[in-house]
PDB file of C-alpha atoms in Angstrom:
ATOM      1  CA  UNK A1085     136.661  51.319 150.105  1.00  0.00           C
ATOM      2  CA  UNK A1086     139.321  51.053 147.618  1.00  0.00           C
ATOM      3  CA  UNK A1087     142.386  49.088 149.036  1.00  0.00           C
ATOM      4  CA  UNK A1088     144.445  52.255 148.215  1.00  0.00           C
ATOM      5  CA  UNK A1089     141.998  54.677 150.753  1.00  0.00           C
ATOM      6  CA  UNK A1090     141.592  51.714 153.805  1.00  0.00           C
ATOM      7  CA  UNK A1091     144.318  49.255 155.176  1.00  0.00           C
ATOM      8  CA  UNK A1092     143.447  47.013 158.108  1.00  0.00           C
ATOM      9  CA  UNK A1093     146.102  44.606 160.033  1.00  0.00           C
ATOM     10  CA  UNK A1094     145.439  40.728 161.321  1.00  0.00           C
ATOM     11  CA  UNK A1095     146.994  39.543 163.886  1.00  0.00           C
ATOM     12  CA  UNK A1096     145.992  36.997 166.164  1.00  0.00           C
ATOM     13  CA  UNK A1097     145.424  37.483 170.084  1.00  0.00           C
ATOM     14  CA  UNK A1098     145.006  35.251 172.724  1.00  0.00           C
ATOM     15  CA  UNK A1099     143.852  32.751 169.857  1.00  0.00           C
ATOM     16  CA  UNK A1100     141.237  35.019 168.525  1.00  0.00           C
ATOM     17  CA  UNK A1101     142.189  36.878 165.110  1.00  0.00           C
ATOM     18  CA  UNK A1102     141.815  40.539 165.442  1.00  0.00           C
ATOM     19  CA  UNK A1103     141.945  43.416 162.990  1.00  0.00           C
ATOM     20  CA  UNK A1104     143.636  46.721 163.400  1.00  0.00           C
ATOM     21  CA  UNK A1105     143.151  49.880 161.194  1.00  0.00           C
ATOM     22  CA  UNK A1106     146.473  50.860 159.777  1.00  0.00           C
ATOM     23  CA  UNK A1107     147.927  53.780 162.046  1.00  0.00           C
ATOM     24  CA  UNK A1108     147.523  55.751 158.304  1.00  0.00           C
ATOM     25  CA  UNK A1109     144.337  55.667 158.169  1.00  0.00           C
ATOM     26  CA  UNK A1110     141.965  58.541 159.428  1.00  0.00           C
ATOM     27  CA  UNK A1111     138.269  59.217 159.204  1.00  0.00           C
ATOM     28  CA  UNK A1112     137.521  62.298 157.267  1.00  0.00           C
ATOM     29  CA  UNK A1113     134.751  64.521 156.359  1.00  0.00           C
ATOM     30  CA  UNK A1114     134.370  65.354 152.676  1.00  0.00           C
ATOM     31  CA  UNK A1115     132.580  68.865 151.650  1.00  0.00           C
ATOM     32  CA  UNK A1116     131.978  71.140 148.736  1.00  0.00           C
ATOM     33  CA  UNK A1117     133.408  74.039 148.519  1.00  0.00           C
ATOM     34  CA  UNK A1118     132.740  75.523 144.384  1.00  0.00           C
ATOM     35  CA  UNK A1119     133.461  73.211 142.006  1.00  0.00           C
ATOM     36  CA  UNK A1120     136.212  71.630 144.752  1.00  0.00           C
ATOM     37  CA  UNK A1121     135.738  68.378 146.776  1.00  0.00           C
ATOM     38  CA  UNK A1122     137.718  68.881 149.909  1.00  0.00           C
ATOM     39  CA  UNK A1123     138.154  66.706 153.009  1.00  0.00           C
ATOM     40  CA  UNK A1124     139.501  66.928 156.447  1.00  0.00           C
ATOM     41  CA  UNK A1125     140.283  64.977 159.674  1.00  0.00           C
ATOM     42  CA  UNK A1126     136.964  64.207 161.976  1.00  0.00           C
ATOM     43  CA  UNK A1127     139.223  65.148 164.630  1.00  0.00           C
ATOM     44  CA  UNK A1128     139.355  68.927 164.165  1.00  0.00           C
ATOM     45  CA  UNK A1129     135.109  68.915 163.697  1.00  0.00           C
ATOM     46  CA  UNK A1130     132.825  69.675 167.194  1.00  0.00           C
ATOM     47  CA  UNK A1131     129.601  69.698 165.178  1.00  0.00           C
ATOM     48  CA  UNK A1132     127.922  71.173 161.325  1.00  0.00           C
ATOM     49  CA  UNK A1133     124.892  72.872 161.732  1.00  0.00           C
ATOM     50  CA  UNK A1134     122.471  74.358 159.074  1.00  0.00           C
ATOM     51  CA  UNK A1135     120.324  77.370 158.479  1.00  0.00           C
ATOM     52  CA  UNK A1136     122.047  79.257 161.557  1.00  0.00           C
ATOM     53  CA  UNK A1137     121.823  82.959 161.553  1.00  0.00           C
ATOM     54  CA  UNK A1138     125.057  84.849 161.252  1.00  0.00           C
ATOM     55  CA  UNK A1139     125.319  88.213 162.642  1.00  0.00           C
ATOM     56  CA  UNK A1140     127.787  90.751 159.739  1.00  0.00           C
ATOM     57  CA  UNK A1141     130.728  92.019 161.399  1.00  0.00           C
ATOM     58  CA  UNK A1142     131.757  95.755 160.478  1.00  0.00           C
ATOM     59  CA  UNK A1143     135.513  96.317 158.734  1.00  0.00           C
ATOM     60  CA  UNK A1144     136.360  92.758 158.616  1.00  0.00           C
ATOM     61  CA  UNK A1145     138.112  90.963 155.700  1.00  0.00           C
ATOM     62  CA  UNK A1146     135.849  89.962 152.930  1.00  0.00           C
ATOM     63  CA  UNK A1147     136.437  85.942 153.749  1.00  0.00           C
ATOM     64  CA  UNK A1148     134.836  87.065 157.739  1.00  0.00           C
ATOM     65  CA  UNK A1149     131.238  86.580 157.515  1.00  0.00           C
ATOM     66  CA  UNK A1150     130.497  87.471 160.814  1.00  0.00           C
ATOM     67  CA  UNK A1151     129.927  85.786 164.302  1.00  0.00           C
ATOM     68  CA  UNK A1152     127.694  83.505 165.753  1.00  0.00           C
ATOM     69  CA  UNK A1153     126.190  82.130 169.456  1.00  0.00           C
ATOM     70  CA  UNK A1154     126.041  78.647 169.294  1.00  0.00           C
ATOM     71  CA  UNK A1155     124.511  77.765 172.680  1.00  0.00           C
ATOM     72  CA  UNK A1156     126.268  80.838 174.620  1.00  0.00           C
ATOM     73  CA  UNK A1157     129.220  80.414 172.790  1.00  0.00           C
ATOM     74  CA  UNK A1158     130.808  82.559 170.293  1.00  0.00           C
ATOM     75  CA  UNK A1159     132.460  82.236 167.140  1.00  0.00           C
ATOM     76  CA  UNK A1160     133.826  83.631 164.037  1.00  0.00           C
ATOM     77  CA  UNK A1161     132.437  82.181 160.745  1.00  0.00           C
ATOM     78  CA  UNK A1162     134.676  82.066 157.949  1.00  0.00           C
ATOM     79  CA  UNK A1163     133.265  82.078 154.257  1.00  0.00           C
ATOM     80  CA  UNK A1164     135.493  79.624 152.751  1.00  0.00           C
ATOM     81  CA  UNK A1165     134.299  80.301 148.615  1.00  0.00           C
ATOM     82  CA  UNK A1166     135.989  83.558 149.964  1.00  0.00           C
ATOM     83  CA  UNK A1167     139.067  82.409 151.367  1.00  0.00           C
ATOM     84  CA  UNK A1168     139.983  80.695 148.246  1.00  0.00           C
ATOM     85  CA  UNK A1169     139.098  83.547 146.359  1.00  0.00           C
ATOM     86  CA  UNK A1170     136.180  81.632 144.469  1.00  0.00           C
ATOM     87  CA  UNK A1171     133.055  83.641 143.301  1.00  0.00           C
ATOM     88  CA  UNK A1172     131.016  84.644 146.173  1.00  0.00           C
ATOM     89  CA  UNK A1173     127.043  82.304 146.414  1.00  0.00           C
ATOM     90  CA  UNK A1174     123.852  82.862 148.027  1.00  0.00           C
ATOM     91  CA  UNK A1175     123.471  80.481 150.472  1.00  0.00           C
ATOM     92  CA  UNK A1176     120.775  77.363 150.583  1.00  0.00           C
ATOM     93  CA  UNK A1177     119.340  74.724 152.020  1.00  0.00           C
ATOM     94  CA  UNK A1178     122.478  72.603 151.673  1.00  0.00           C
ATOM     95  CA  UNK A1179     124.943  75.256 152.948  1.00  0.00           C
ATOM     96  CA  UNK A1180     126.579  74.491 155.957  1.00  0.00           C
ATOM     97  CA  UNK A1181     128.268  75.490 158.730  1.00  0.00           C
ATOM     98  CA  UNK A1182     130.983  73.109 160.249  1.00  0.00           C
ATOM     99  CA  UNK A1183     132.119  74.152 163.842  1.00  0.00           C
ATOM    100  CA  UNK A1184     136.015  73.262 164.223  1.00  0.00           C
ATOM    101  CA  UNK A1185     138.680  73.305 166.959  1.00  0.00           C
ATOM    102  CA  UNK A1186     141.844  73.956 165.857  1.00  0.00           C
ATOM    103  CA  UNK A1187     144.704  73.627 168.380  1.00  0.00           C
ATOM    104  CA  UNK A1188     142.001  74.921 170.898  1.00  0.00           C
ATOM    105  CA  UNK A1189     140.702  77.644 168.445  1.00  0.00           C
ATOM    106  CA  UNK A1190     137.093  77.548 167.915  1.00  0.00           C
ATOM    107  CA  UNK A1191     135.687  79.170 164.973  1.00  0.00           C
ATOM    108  CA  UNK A1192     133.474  77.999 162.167  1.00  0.00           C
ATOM    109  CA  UNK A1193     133.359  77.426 158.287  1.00  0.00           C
ATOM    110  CA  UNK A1194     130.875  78.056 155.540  1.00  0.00           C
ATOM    111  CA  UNK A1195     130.880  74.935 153.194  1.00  0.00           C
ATOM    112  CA  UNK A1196     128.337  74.459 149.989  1.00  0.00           C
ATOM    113  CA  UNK A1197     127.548  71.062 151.309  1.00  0.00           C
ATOM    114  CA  UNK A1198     128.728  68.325 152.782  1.00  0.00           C
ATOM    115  CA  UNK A1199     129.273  65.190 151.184  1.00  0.00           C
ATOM    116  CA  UNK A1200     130.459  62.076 153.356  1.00  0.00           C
ATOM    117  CA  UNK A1201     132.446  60.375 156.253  1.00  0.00           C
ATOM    118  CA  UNK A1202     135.246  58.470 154.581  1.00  0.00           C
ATOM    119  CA  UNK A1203     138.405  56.603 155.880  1.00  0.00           C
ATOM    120  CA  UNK A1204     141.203  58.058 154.111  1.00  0.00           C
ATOM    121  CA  UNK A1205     144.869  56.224 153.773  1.00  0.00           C
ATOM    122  CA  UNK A1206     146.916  59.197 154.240  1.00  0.00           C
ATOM    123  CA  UNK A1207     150.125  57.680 152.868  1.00  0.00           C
ATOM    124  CA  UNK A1208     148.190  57.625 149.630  1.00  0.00           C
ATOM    125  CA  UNK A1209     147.412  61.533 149.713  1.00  0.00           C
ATOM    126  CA  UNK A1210     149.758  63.440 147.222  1.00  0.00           C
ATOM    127  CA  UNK A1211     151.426  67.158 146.981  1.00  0.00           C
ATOM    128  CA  UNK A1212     149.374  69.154 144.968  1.00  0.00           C
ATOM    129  CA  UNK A1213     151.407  70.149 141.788  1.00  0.00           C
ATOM    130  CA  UNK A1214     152.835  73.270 142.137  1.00  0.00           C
ATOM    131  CA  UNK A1215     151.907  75.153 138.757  1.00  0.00           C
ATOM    132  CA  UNK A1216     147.913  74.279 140.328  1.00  0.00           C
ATOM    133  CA  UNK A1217     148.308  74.803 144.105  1.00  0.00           C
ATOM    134  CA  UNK A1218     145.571  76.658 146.069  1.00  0.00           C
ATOM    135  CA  UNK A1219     145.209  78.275 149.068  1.00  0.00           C
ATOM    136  CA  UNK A1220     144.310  76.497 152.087  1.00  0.00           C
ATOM    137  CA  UNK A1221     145.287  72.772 150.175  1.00  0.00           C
ATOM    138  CA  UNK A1222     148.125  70.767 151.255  1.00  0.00           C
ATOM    139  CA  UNK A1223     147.358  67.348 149.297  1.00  0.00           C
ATOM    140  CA  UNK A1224     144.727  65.380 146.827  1.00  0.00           C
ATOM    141  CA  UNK A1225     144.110  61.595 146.781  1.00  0.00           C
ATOM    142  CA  UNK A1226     142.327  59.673 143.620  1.00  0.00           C
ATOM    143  CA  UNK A1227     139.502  57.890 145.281  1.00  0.00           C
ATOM    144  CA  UNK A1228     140.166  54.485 142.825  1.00  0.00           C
ATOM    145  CA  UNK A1229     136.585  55.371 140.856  1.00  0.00           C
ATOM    146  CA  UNK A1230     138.402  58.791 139.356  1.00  0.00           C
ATOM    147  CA  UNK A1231     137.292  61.284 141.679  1.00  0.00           C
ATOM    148  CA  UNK A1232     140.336  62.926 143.095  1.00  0.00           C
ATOM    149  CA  UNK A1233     139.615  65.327 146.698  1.00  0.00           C
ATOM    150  CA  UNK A1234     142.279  67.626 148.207  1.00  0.00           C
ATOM    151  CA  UNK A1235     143.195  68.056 151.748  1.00  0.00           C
ATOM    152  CA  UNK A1236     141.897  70.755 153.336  1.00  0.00           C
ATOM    153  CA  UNK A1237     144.559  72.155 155.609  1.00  0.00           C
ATOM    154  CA  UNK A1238     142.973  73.578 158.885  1.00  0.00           C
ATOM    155  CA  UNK A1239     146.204  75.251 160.534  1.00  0.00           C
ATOM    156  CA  UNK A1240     146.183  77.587 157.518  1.00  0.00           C
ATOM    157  CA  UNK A1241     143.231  79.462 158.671  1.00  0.00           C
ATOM    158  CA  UNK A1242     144.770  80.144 162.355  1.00  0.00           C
ATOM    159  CA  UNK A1243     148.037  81.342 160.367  1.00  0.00           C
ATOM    160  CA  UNK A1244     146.008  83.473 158.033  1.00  0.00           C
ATOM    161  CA  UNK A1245     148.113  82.947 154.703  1.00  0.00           C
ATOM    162  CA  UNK A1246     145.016  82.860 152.382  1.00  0.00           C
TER     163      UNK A1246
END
């Protein structure tokens, strides 16, 4: 990790040096979403399956793929190429489906892959211009090896402003 993405602490207790991640600092899942690498807090992720059947909903929004039963429960998956009004694609191998809780809201989202786990300096992440915003992105960070992600912002799919 870049020193601009992870920040650890030293201090010294009871004699013995110890090391503290910097309250900034959160671990993050990366994902591909179109040509877009996104990321979001591990917190709001319960699990990311693969290959799980989804069962169409009738007179639902485009961006509502359907529902499924993940062991007896059930949930709304959300197409997110559709949400951010991005061509629609066939899904594969690699597509997944990421299970999150969102203030106590379970539902899902479809992702074209997922990428990594990554600890993620929040102070560091930057507005997204406002001539280039999107939907559903509240911030992008440059990685330090020119890759820049965006912030995926979860509370945007319980307000529905996409």
């Amino acid at each position: 990790m870049s020193e601009q993405t992870a920040s650890t602490l030293d201090f010294e207790l009871d004699g013995e040096s110890v090391q503290e991640e910097n309250s900034t600092v959160q671990r993050c899942l990366s994902f591909q979403v179109d040509d877009l690498v996104l990321f979001l807090s591990t917190d709001y992720i319960v699990e990311i399956v693969n290959d799980y059947p989804i069962t169409p909903l009738p007179m639902v929004p485009s961006f509502v793929k359907g529902m499924i039963n993940l062991r007896g429960q059930i949930l709304p998956v959300l197409d997110m190429r559709m949400c951010m009004d991005k061509s629609p694609a066939e899904y594969t191998s690699k597509t997944c489906i990421i299970r999150l809780n969102i203030d106590s809201v379970p539902l899902c989202i479809v992702v074209d892959t997922v990428c990594q786990v990554l600890d993620i300096d929040m102070q560091y992440v930057r507005p997204i211009p406002v001539k280039r915003q999107q939907k559903l992105l509240n911030g992008m960070i440059d990685l330090g090896n020119g890759n820049v992600i965006m912030s995926f912002d979860c509370n945007v799919l319980l307000e529905r402003r996409f």
